[in-house]
Tab-separated table of C-alpha atoms and ligand atoms in Angstrom:
chain	number	residue	atom	x	y	z
A	1	MET	CA	-19.081	-30.120	2.399
A	2	SER	CA	-15.274	-30.331	2.405
A	3	SER	CA	-15.551	-31.340	-0.836
A	4	GLU	CA	-13.035	-33.296	-2.681
A	5	LYS	CA	-13.514	-30.962	-5.574
A	6	PRO	CA	-11.403	-27.725	-5.564
A	7	HIS	CA	-12.208	-24.714	-3.872
A	8	LEU	CA	-13.024	-21.086	-5.399
A	9	ASN	CA	-14.293	-18.224	-4.071
A	10	LEU	CA	-16.576	-16.232	-5.848
A	11	VAL	CA	-18.438	-12.163	-5.991
A	12	ILE	CA	-21.374	-11.539	-8.206
A	13	ILE	CA	-20.910	-7.649	-9.016
A	14	GLY	CA	-22.503	-5.314	-11.229
A	15	HIS	CA	-24.375	-2.153	-11.350
A	16	VAL	CA	-27.644	-1.563	-8.604
A	17	ASP	CA	-30.730	-3.298	-9.882
A	18	HIS	CA	-29.156	-5.221	-12.465
A	19	GLY	CA	-30.370	-9.029	-10.949
A	20	LYS	CA	-27.211	-9.931	-8.688
A	21	SER	CA	-29.582	-11.230	-6.177
A	22	THR	CA	-32.260	-11.885	-8.467
A	23	LEU	CA	-29.025	-14.491	-10.331
A	24	THR	CA	-27.510	-14.975	-7.181
A	25	GLY	CA	-31.177	-17.110	-5.974
A	26	HIS	CA	-32.181	-18.362	-8.358
A	27	LEU	CA	-28.209	-20.167	-9.163
A	28	LEU	CA	-28.915	-21.672	-5.371
A	29	PHE	CA	-32.052	-22.848	-5.813
A	30	LEU	CA	-31.453	-24.486	-9.630
A	31	THR	CA	-28.164	-26.323	-7.787
A	32	GLY	CA	-30.162	-27.854	-4.626
A	33	HIS	CA	-29.133	-25.537	-1.820
A	34	VAL	CA	-33.332	-23.979	-1.332
A	35	ASP	CA	-35.894	-26.516	-1.121
A	36	GLU	CA	-39.036	-26.509	-2.952
A	37	ARG	CA	-41.050	-26.230	0.365
A	38	LYS	CA	-39.149	-22.491	0.752
A	39	ILE	CA	-39.749	-21.046	-2.322
A	40	ARG	CA	-43.445	-21.809	-2.155
A	41	GLU	CA	-43.816	-19.899	0.949
A	42	LEU	CA	-41.427	-17.347	-0.800
A	43	GLU	CA	-43.756	-17.291	-3.491
A	44	GLU	CA	-46.794	-17.248	-1.122
A	45	LEU	CA	-45.919	-14.180	0.276
A	46	ALA	CA	-44.357	-12.327	-3.176
A	47	LYS	CA	-48.053	-13.054	-4.113
A	48	LYS	CA	-50.069	-11.602	-1.005
A	49	THR	CA	-47.432	-8.774	-1.157
A	50	GLY	CA	-47.524	-7.611	-4.968
A	51	LYS	CA	-43.918	-8.576	-5.574
A	52	GLU	CA	-43.423	-11.427	-7.315
A	53	PHE	CA	-40.423	-10.662	-9.007
A	54	ALA	CA	-38.987	-10.893	-5.014
A	55	LYS	CA	-38.711	-14.218	-4.555
A	56	TRP	CA	-35.286	-14.869	-6.218
A	57	ALA	CA	-33.600	-11.695	-4.711
A	58	TRP	CA	-36.274	-13.215	-1.063
A	59	ILE	CA	-33.992	-16.075	-1.310
A	60	LEU	CA	-31.191	-14.623	0.341
A	61	ASP	CA	-32.313	-12.392	3.197
A	62	THR	CA	-34.172	-15.703	4.232
A	63	TYR	CA	-30.127	-17.687	4.351
A	64	LYS	CA	-29.024	-14.051	6.724
A	65	GLU	CA	-31.640	-15.048	9.013
A	66	GLU	CA	-31.575	-18.397	9.562
A	67	ARG	CA	-27.790	-17.846	9.208
A	68	GLU	CA	-27.896	-15.283	12.102
A	69	ARG	CA	-30.462	-18.038	13.758
A	70	ASP	CA	-27.292	-20.473	13.791
A	71	MET	CA	-25.120	-20.632	16.728
A	72	THR	CA	-21.871	-21.749	15.649
A	73	ILE	CA	-19.077	-20.350	14.233
A	74	ASP	CA	-20.426	-18.135	10.681
A	75	LEU	CA	-18.301	-17.750	8.322
A	76	SER	CA	-20.949	-15.507	6.578
A	77	PHE	CA	-20.540	-17.219	3.131
A	78	PHE	CA	-23.135	-19.124	0.573
A	79	LYS	CA	-21.991	-22.482	-0.964
A	80	PHE	CA	-22.660	-24.128	-4.343
A	81	GLU	CA	-21.332	-27.203	-6.492
A	82	THR	CA	-20.986	-27.256	-9.783
A	83	LYS	CA	-19.479	-30.683	-12.161
A	84	LYS	CA	-16.214	-28.617	-11.519
A	85	TYR	CA	-16.466	-26.774	-8.001
A	86	PHE	CA	-17.813	-26.100	-4.755
A	87	PHE	CA	-17.712	-22.279	-4.809
A	88	THR	CA	-17.767	-20.006	-1.249
A	89	LEU	CA	-20.017	-16.904	-2.581
A	90	ILE	CA	-18.435	-13.970	-0.900
A	91	ASP	CA	-19.974	-11.280	-0.167
A	92	CYS	CA	-23.644	-12.009	-0.783
A	93	PRO	CA	-25.481	-9.032	-2.459
A	94	GLY	CA	-27.839	-7.551	-1.047
A	95	HIS	CA	-26.682	-7.195	1.901
A	96	ARG	CA	-26.318	-2.908	3.523
A	97	ASP	CA	-22.922	-3.001	3.203
A	98	PHE	CA	-22.493	-4.719	-0.116
A	99	VAL	CA	-20.450	-1.503	-2.323
A	100	LYS	CA	-18.562	-0.753	0.403
A	101	ASN	CA	-17.394	-4.665	1.314
A	102	MET	CA	-16.827	-5.098	-2.916
A	103	VAL	CA	-13.575	-3.708	-1.794
A	104	THR	CA	-12.873	-6.423	0.849
A	105	GLY	CA	-14.644	-9.349	-0.411
A	106	ALA	CA	-13.424	-9.219	-3.249
A	107	SER	CA	-9.567	-9.081	-1.914
A	108	GLN	CA	-10.750	-12.886	-1.478
A	109	ALA	CA	-12.040	-13.333	-4.280
A	110	ASP	CA	-10.650	-15.827	-6.628
A	111	CYS	CA	-13.214	-14.788	-9.670
A	112	ALA	CA	-16.198	-12.517	-9.894
A	113	ILE	CA	-19.640	-12.980	-12.149
A	114	LEU	CA	-20.444	-9.643	-13.271
A	115	VAL	CA	-24.054	-9.372	-13.777
A	116	VAL	CA	-25.287	-6.113	-16.596
A	117	SER	CA	-28.723	-5.874	-17.133
A	118	ALA	CA	-29.565	-5.705	-21.084
A	119	LYS	CA	-32.598	-3.671	-20.073
A	120	GLN	CA	-33.034	-0.429	-21.818
A	121	GLY	CA	-31.699	2.307	-20.210
A	122	GLU	CA	-30.390	-0.105	-17.558
A	123	TYR	CA	-26.993	-0.756	-19.230
A	124	GLU	CA	-26.443	2.827	-20.390
A	125	ALA	CA	-26.639	3.784	-16.086
A	126	GLY	CA	-24.341	1.259	-15.563
A	127	THR	CA	-20.957	1.786	-17.940
A	128	SER	CA	-21.988	5.457	-17.643
A	129	LEU	CA	-19.219	7.259	-15.838
A	130	ALA	CA	-20.700	7.048	-12.051
A	131	GLY	CA	-21.973	3.632	-13.289
A	132	GLN	CA	-21.355	0.667	-11.085
A	133	THR	CA	-21.122	-1.784	-13.748
A	134	ARG	CA	-17.699	-0.077	-14.828
A	135	GLU	CA	-16.614	0.322	-10.894
A	136	HIS	CA	-17.323	-3.215	-10.671
A	137	ILE	CA	-15.078	-4.418	-13.530
A	138	PHE	CA	-12.043	-1.536	-12.212
A	139	LEU	CA	-12.100	-2.959	-8.322
A	140	ALA	CA	-12.386	-6.531	-9.765
A	141	LYS	CA	-8.981	-6.016	-12.151
A	142	THR	CA	-7.044	-4.300	-9.555
A	143	MET	CA	-8.707	-6.489	-6.511
A	144	GLY	CA	-6.218	-9.381	-8.399
A	145	ILE	CA	-9.698	-11.330	-9.784
A	146	ASN	CA	-8.535	-12.556	-12.917
A	147	GLN	CA	-10.984	-14.415	-14.355
A	148	ILE	CA	-14.588	-13.027	-14.723
A	149	VAL	CA	-17.807	-14.287	-16.051
A	150	VAL	CA	-20.468	-11.662	-17.083
A	151	ALA	CA	-23.965	-11.962	-17.249
A	152	ILE	CA	-25.518	-10.318	-19.886
A	153	ASN	CA	-29.255	-10.667	-17.488
A	154	LYS	CA	-32.839	-9.159	-18.605
A	155	MET	CA	-32.600	-10.970	-22.003
A	156	ASP	CA	-36.452	-10.986	-21.527
A	157	THR	CA	-37.257	-7.841	-21.383
A	158	VAL	CA	-35.368	-7.564	-25.023
A	159	ASN	CA	-37.770	-9.942	-26.665
A	160	TRP	CA	-34.268	-11.909	-26.372
A	161	SER	CA	-32.589	-10.505	-28.593
A	162	GLN	CA	-29.511	-11.268	-30.405
A	163	GLU	CA	-28.426	-7.765	-31.692
A	164	ARG	CA	-29.453	-5.892	-28.189
A	165	TYR	CA	-27.552	-8.972	-26.399
A	166	GLU	CA	-24.324	-7.817	-29.525
A	167	GLU	CA	-24.113	-4.277	-28.060
A	168	VAL	CA	-23.911	-5.335	-24.507
A	169	LYS	CA	-21.733	-7.286	-25.429
A	170	GLN	CA	-19.408	-5.452	-26.688
A	171	GLY	CA	-19.644	-1.973	-24.622
A	172	VAL	CA	-19.083	-3.971	-21.795
A	173	SER	CA	-15.716	-5.817	-23.990
A	174	LYS	CA	-14.423	-2.007	-23.810
A	175	LEU	CA	-14.387	-2.174	-20.602
A	176	LEU	CA	-12.393	-5.528	-19.395
A	177	LYS	CA	-10.322	-4.955	-22.457
A	178	MET	CA	-9.368	-0.629	-20.754
A	179	VAL	CA	-8.202	-2.736	-17.651
A	180	GLY	CA	-6.286	-5.923	-19.429
A	181	TYR	CA	-8.898	-8.744	-19.167
A	182	LYS	CA	-8.008	-11.022	-22.596
A	183	VAL	CA	-11.748	-10.439	-23.391
A	184	ASP	CA	-11.290	-14.173	-25.715
A	185	LYS	CA	-11.430	-16.002	-22.479
A	186	ILE	CA	-14.245	-14.298	-20.891
A	187	HIS	CA	-17.915	-15.865	-21.518
A	188	PHE	CA	-20.707	-13.633	-21.943
A	189	VAL	CA	-23.714	-15.098	-21.381
A	190	PRO	CA	-27.331	-13.800	-21.659
A	191	VAL	CA	-30.139	-15.234	-19.606
A	192	SER	CA	-32.763	-13.866	-17.439
A	193	ALA	CA	-31.819	-14.816	-13.205
A	194	TYR	CA	-36.192	-14.226	-13.122
A	195	TYR	CA	-37.068	-16.804	-15.278
A	196	GLY	CA	-34.306	-18.941	-15.177
A	197	ASP	CA	-33.074	-19.063	-18.979
A	198	ASN	CA	-28.991	-19.991	-19.688
A	199	LEU	CA	-28.505	-20.717	-15.609
A	200	VAL	CA	-28.368	-24.363	-15.669
A	201	LYS	CA	-29.758	-25.419	-18.712
A	202	PRO	CA	-29.702	-24.014	-22.023
A	203	SER	CA	-32.710	-21.310	-23.333
A	204	PRO	CA	-35.512	-22.629	-25.689
A	205	ASN	CA	-35.958	-18.896	-25.734
A	206	MET	CA	-32.036	-18.272	-27.309
A	207	PRO	CA	-31.550	-20.331	-29.762
A	208	TRP	CA	-29.251	-18.256	-31.315
A	209	TYR	CA	-26.863	-18.632	-28.245
A	210	LYS	CA	-24.261	-21.053	-28.851
A	211	GLY	CA	-21.789	-20.669	-25.751
A	212	PRO	CA	-22.232	-22.101	-22.233
A	213	THR	CA	-24.616	-21.754	-19.907
A	214	LEU	CA	-23.755	-19.672	-16.328
A	215	ILE	CA	-22.948	-22.760	-14.380
A	216	GLU	CA	-20.737	-24.141	-17.199
A	217	ALA	CA	-18.917	-21.019	-17.890
A	218	LEU	CA	-17.801	-21.820	-14.032
A	219	ASP	CA	-16.510	-24.804	-14.683
A	220	THR	CA	-14.234	-23.265	-17.196
A	221	PHE	CA	-12.125	-21.353	-13.999
A	222	GLU	CA	-9.142	-22.581	-13.491
A	223	PRO	CA	-8.535	-23.244	-9.521
A	224	PRO	CA	-5.846	-20.481	-8.648
A	225	PRO	CA	-1.944	-21.006	-7.175
A	226	ARG	CA	-2.079	-21.783	-3.464
A	227	PRO	CA	0.988	-20.023	-2.350
A	228	VAL	CA	1.746	-22.770	0.630
A	229	ASP	CA	5.741	-22.100	0.513
A	230	LYS	CA	4.999	-18.536	1.726
A	231	PRO	CA	5.050	-17.611	5.010
A	232	LEU	CA	1.644	-17.820	6.647
A	233	ARG	CA	-1.213	-14.996	6.440
A	234	ILE	CA	-4.749	-14.644	7.649
A	235	PRO	CA	-6.332	-11.514	7.675
A	236	ILE	CA	-8.989	-11.449	9.973
A	237	GLN	CA	-12.566	-11.296	8.878
A	238	ASP	CA	-15.038	-11.722	12.344
A	239	VAL	CA	-13.412	-12.424	15.537
A	240	TYR	CA	-16.441	-14.763	18.089
A	241	SER	CA	-16.094	-15.318	21.398
A	242	ILE	CA	-17.780	-19.245	21.804
A	243	THR	CA	-19.764	-19.917	25.096
A	244	GLY	CA	-16.615	-23.926	25.998
A	245	VAL	CA	-14.385	-22.505	23.348
A	246	GLY	CA	-13.660	-19.684	23.869
A	247	THR	CA	-11.955	-16.754	21.371
A	248	VAL	CA	-12.247	-17.665	17.411
A	249	PRO	CA	-10.895	-16.016	14.937
A	250	VAL	CA	-12.249	-15.735	11.123
A	251	GLY	CA	-11.053	-15.631	7.795
A	252	ARG	CA	-9.506	-17.206	4.535
A	253	VAL	CA	-6.098	-18.259	4.598
A	254	GLU	CA	-4.206	-16.161	2.345
A	255	THR	CA	-0.776	-17.879	1.563
A	256	GLY	CA	1.114	-20.445	4.194
A	257	VAL	CA	-0.538	-23.304	6.195
A	258	LEU	CA	-1.642	-22.967	9.513
A	259	LYS	CA	-1.551	-26.003	12.425
A	260	VAL	CA	-2.992	-27.028	15.592
A	261	GLY	CA	-0.676	-26.490	17.957
A	262	ASP	CA	1.500	-24.004	15.597
A	263	THR	CA	1.738	-20.824	17.905
A	264	VAL	CA	1.128	-17.808	15.927
A	265	VAL	CA	0.317	-13.626	16.543
A	266	PHE	CA	-1.669	-11.072	15.576
A	267	MET	CA	-0.566	-7.656	14.238
A	268	PRO	CA	-0.857	-4.931	14.810
A	269	PRO	CA	-1.963	-5.760	18.568
A	270	ASN	CA	1.252	-8.127	18.333
A	271	LYS	CA	-0.888	-11.187	20.824
A	272	LYS	CA	0.891	-14.525	20.685
A	273	GLY	CA	-1.482	-17.578	20.887
A	274	GLU	CA	-1.327	-21.479	20.631
A	275	VAL	CA	-3.819	-23.024	18.354
A	276	LYS	CA	-6.159	-26.101	19.657
A	277	SER	CA	-8.809	-26.419	16.787
A	278	ILE	CA	-9.275	-25.032	13.045
A	279	GLU	CA	-12.396	-25.541	11.719
A	280	THR	CA	-14.061	-25.018	7.744
A	281	HIS	CA	-17.178	-24.592	7.118
A	282	HIS	CA	-18.153	-27.034	10.676
A	283	VAL	CA	-15.776	-29.689	9.709
A	284	ARG	CA	-12.230	-30.104	12.091
A	285	ILE	CA	-9.279	-30.292	10.340
A	286	GLU	CA	-5.912	-30.914	11.530
A	287	LYS	CA	-4.336	-28.507	9.024
A	288	ALA	CA	-5.511	-25.340	6.539
A	289	LEU	CA	-3.926	-24.410	3.595
A	290	PRO	CA	-4.230	-20.863	1.136
A	291	GLY	CA	-8.109	-21.253	-0.542
A	292	ASP	CA	-9.015	-22.368	2.778
A	293	ASN	CA	-12.252	-20.499	4.789
A	294	ILE	CA	-11.334	-20.648	8.593
A	295	GLY	CA	-12.662	-19.962	11.704
A	296	PHE	CA	-9.741	-20.925	14.340
A	297	ASN	CA	-9.694	-21.717	18.251
A	298	VAL	CA	-6.601	-19.648	19.843
A	299	LYS	CA	-5.616	-19.614	23.630
A	300	GLY	CA	-4.331	-16.854	25.345
A	301	ILE	CA	-6.129	-13.941	23.874
A	302	ALA	CA	-9.036	-12.356	25.326
A	303	ARG	CA	-11.653	-11.869	22.156
A	304	ALA	CA	-11.494	-7.943	23.195
A	305	GLU	CA	-8.028	-8.647	21.800
A	306	LEU	CA	-8.497	-9.529	18.094
A	307	ARG	CA	-10.412	-7.048	15.446
A	308	ARG	CA	-11.531	-7.783	12.064
A	309	GLY	CA	-8.419	-6.285	10.255
A	310	ASP	CA	-5.845	-7.724	12.180
A	311	VAL	CA	-3.910	-10.402	10.565
A	312	CYS	CA	-2.348	-13.772	12.091
A	313	GLY	CA	0.961	-15.104	11.025
A	314	HIS	CA	3.726	-17.156	12.688
A	315	PRO	CA	6.402	-15.089	14.892
A	316	THR	CA	9.296	-16.308	12.867
A	317	SER	CA	7.968	-13.756	10.438
A	318	PRO	CA	4.789	-11.778	11.603
A	319	PRO	CA	3.241	-9.716	9.326
A	320	THR	CA	4.479	-5.933	7.886
A	321	VAL	CA	2.560	-3.058	9.990
A	322	ALA	CA	3.417	0.096	7.940
A	323	GLU	CA	4.420	3.207	9.299
A	324	GLU	CA	4.180	4.227	5.265
A	325	PHE	CA	4.146	2.985	2.349
A	326	THR	CA	4.451	3.607	-1.352
A	327	ALA	CA	1.306	2.742	-4.439
A	328	ARG	CA	1.171	2.613	-7.325
A	329	ILE	CA	-1.975	3.544	-7.855
A	330	ILE	CA	-4.732	5.106	-10.882
A	331	ILE	CA	-7.999	7.360	-9.870
A	332	LEU	CA	-11.463	6.144	-10.618
A	333	TYR	CA	-13.223	8.731	-9.416
A	334	HIS	CA	-12.621	12.231	-8.476
A	335	PRO	CA	-14.919	15.287	-8.066
A	336	THR	CA	-12.307	17.806	-7.846
A	337	ALA	CA	-7.935	16.415	-7.751
A	338	ILE	CA	-6.295	15.040	-4.853
A	339	GLY	CA	-3.249	16.640	-3.044
A	340	ALA	CA	-0.756	15.648	-0.233
A	341	GLY	CA	-2.535	15.998	2.876
A	342	TYR	CA	-5.701	14.446	1.264
A	343	THR	CA	-7.135	12.035	4.001
A	344	PRO	CA	-9.999	9.586	2.645
A	345	VAL	CA	-10.329	5.430	3.912
A	346	LEU	CA	-8.037	2.719	3.016
A	347	HIS	CA	-9.460	-0.594	2.861
A	348	ILE	CA	-7.287	-3.448	2.342
A	349	HIS	CA	-7.520	-7.053	2.935
A	350	THR	CA	-10.273	-6.921	5.686
A	351	ALA	CA	-8.526	-3.766	6.936
A	352	THR	CA	-10.035	-0.230	7.130
A	353	VAL	CA	-8.291	2.658	8.087
A	354	PRO	CA	-7.933	6.433	7.272
A	355	VAL	CA	-4.864	7.605	5.188
A	356	ARG	CA	-3.168	10.449	4.449
A	357	PHE	CA	-1.116	10.921	0.904
A	358	ALA	CA	1.796	11.417	2.369
A	359	GLU	CA	3.489	12.555	-1.170
A	360	LEU	CA	2.667	12.947	-4.693
A	361	ILE	CA	5.807	11.174	-6.108
A	362	LYS	CA	5.274	10.968	-9.902
A	363	LYS	CA	2.454	10.180	-12.059
A	364	LEU	CA	2.587	8.373	-14.753
A	365	ASP	CA	1.312	7.196	-18.403
A	366	THR	CA	-1.602	4.818	-17.364
A	367	ARG	CA	-1.147	2.590	-20.544
A	368	THR	CA	2.714	2.574	-21.252
A	369	GLY	CA	3.602	3.067	-16.929
A	370	ALA	CA	6.231	5.396	-18.180
A	371	THR	CA	6.740	8.704	-15.842
A	372	ILE	CA	4.725	11.804	-17.214
A	373	GLU	CA	5.591	13.982	-14.117
A	374	GLU	CA	7.635	14.198	-11.192
A	375	HIS	CA	6.246	15.340	-8.205
A	376	PRO	CA	2.925	16.400	-9.871
A	377	SER	CA	0.602	19.051	-7.542
A	378	TYR	CA	-2.081	17.062	-7.926
A	379	LEU	CA	-4.093	13.845	-9.375
A	380	LYS	CA	-7.685	13.836	-11.273
A	381	THR	CA	-9.657	11.101	-12.349
A	382	GLY	CA	-8.439	8.733	-14.818
A	383	GLU	CA	-4.366	9.742	-13.809
A	384	ALA	CA	-2.226	7.043	-13.248
A	385	ALA	CA	0.668	7.704	-10.257
A	386	ILE	CA	2.912	6.890	-6.836
A	387	VAL	CA	2.382	7.712	-3.967
A	388	LYS	CA	3.378	7.740	-0.500
A	389	LEU	CA	0.320	7.059	1.715
A	390	LYS	CA	0.190	6.913	5.900
A	391	PRO	CA	-1.887	5.082	7.814
A	392	LEU	CA	-3.249	7.056	10.697
A	393	LYS	CA	-3.546	3.709	12.147
A	394	PRO	CA	-1.569	0.740	12.712
A	395	VAL	CA	-2.771	-1.580	9.823
A	396	VAL	CA	-0.867	-4.474	7.817
A	397	VAL	CA	0.109	-3.559	3.862
A	398	GLU	CA	2.774	-5.832	2.835
A	399	LYS	CA	4.167	-5.240	-1.051
A	400	TYR	CA	2.408	-6.995	-3.729
A	401	SER	CA	5.574	-8.684	-5.064
A	402	ASP	CA	5.166	-10.405	-1.781
A	403	PHE	CA	1.590	-11.435	-1.023
A	404	PRO	CA	-0.111	-10.325	-3.213
A	405	PRO	CA	-3.613	-10.011	-1.468
A	406	LEU	CA	-2.175	-8.442	1.346
A	407	GLY	CA	-0.341	-5.761	-1.061
A	408	ARG	CA	-3.717	-4.978	-2.758
A	409	PHE	CA	-6.077	-1.956	-2.199
A	410	ALA	CA	-8.517	0.444	-2.457
A	411	ILE	CA	-9.546	4.191	-1.411
A	412	ARG	CA	-12.623	5.575	-0.746
A	413	ASP	CA	-14.537	8.614	0.494
A	414	SER	CA	-17.751	9.191	0.912
A	415	GLY	CA	-19.024	6.186	0.009
A	416	ARG	CA	-17.250	6.281	-3.187
A	417	THR	CA	-14.050	4.467	-4.188
A	418	ILE	CA	-11.654	7.006	-5.018
A	419	ALA	CA	-8.253	5.005	-6.297
A	420	ALA	CA	-6.859	1.376	-5.764
A	421	GLY	CA	-3.866	0.637	-5.880
A	422	VAL	CA	-1.207	-2.368	-5.273
A	423	VAL	CA	1.812	-1.733	-2.282
A	424	ILE	CA	5.215	-1.633	-3.835
A	425	ASP	CA	6.907	-0.515	-1.012
A	426	VAL	CA	6.259	-0.787	3.162
A	427	LYS	CA	8.309	1.252	5.557
A	428	PRO	CA	7.968	-0.907	8.230
A	429	ALA	CA	6.972	0.843	11.985
A	430	LYS	CA	8.333	-0.017	15.291
A	431	ILE	CA	6.687	-2.438	17.243
A	432	GLY	CA	6.956	-2.485	20.967
A	433	LYS	CA	7.211	-5.401	22.943
B	501	GDP	P1	-29.819	-5.866	-7.604
B	501	GDP	O1	-29.738	-4.946	-6.656
B	501	GDP	O2	-28.423	-6.033	-8.178
B	501	GDP	O3	-29.437	-7.385	-6.554
B	501	GDP	O4	-30.850	-6.794	-7.999
B	501	GDP	P2	-31.988	-8.051	-7.776
B	501	GDP	O5	-32.166	-8.836	-8.134
B	501	GDP	O6	-32.595	-6.560	-6.602
B	501	GDP	O7	-33.513	-7.592	-9.294
B	501	GDP	C1	-33.337	-5.688	-9.650
B	501	GDP	C2	-34.513	-6.354	-9.939
B	501	GDP	O8	-34.872	-6.558	-11.205
B	501	GDP	C3	-35.327	-6.860	-9.259
B	501	GDP	O9	-37.157	-6.229	-9.658
B	501	GDP	C4	-35.951	-7.321	-9.851
B	501	GDP	O10	-37.039	-8.967	-9.718
B	501	GDP	C5	-34.894	-7.308	-11.241
B	501	GDP	N1	-34.896	-8.764	-12.430
B	501	GDP	C6	-33.699	-9.906	-11.692
B	501	GDP	N2	-33.741	-10.357	-13.351
B	501	GDP	C7	-33.807	-10.648	-13.973
B	501	GDP	C8	-34.837	-10.913	-15.220
B	501	GDP	O11	-33.786	-12.169	-15.286
B	501	GDP	N3	-35.570	-9.611	-15.836
B	501	GDP	C9	-36.995	-9.127	-14.970
B	501	GDP	N4	-37.485	-8.670	-16.137
B	501	GDP	N5	-36.582	-8.833	-14.165
B	501	GDP	C10	-35.450	-9.135	-13.367
């Protein structure tokens, strides 16, 4: 399936229970990626267990099991095609760690479907101060996802009401605008993920809606730029040891080009090896470009020497391990206030490490970016700031201006996203030979 169509990485985001799994499962079915027999099986099971609404969401579970049985290189992704694009669904909803993974998954996504339920009470919960509709919009923007389609879901529960659609559209537009999305370029598609309205075919239940179906809206996305001229960076997602092949790291090429025969280095472990082969979606390729999700066999490194969160590059321009870095952040949520010394968890590309707020340098006006206060003693929800952060374990951090996907991050604590930001400057760590 390594088609000639351009490749886009997609994430499905939105508040819990707004229908992300249902929409994903149904979309995979309608685009021909699940067979009728499987669906009938799931329908039977759903009837028997009295959980009829669950059949679409179960598609995701079934796929996951199949993938786990499949011992070939697992990229952990779902795929589907539209007229114009080849979509890779990264980090499917329904995974146990979805919210956590949203942070790292989103760092690799080119685009997103934001699912917002129109059902009475649900839309309101999602957009409340603690709601995930709000949280995910904020994260998506910070993580550099510039293209987004909003699926206003469960229209069947509100009588296919145009009025309710407009209300939800306006509310969500406001949140999108607040973080800097250009709302006039965003499609808001009223759908029923369960019944399939407006997913692929225009819905007879909503004749008042004249816009594109969800799948047509996905085709209005633009392919992102692919920085082939920059040094190579591949954040590692997983490392496999495959019998008869050897060590196989898996990840997405963010910048640069990887070729068979290249000598590569993995940071922070500082291990070098030679690339013997490269695969994408089970197809062998000679070179991998930005945006390609690959598994590659490296000679000279044992599986145990590498881990998720390491970054692969060429020895001529190795990934930067940070001693400290300066960043611009926005506090999304903190129950009290953040002072120097606070030690939450940094999520950057595929890495997760503890990080300490070493210094609060200045507080900024969120709208203009102007300095409001030098060396503030604490930061609160909604405030923006420039801070110095110190990772407590070795981790690769790059300047956002050099390598955007490796220079934006989220900060989490006790299962909540506290802040997100971009890296302005990095003080490299000394790496022993
Ligand atoms: P997720 O947590 O966002 O992945 O949400 P799910 O896909 O698991 O859906 C949550 C609940 O909403 C389930 O009971 C679904 O059957 C139900 N649901 C999802 N989409 C629709 C829809 O279009 N209409 C109705 N009536 N229910 C839906």
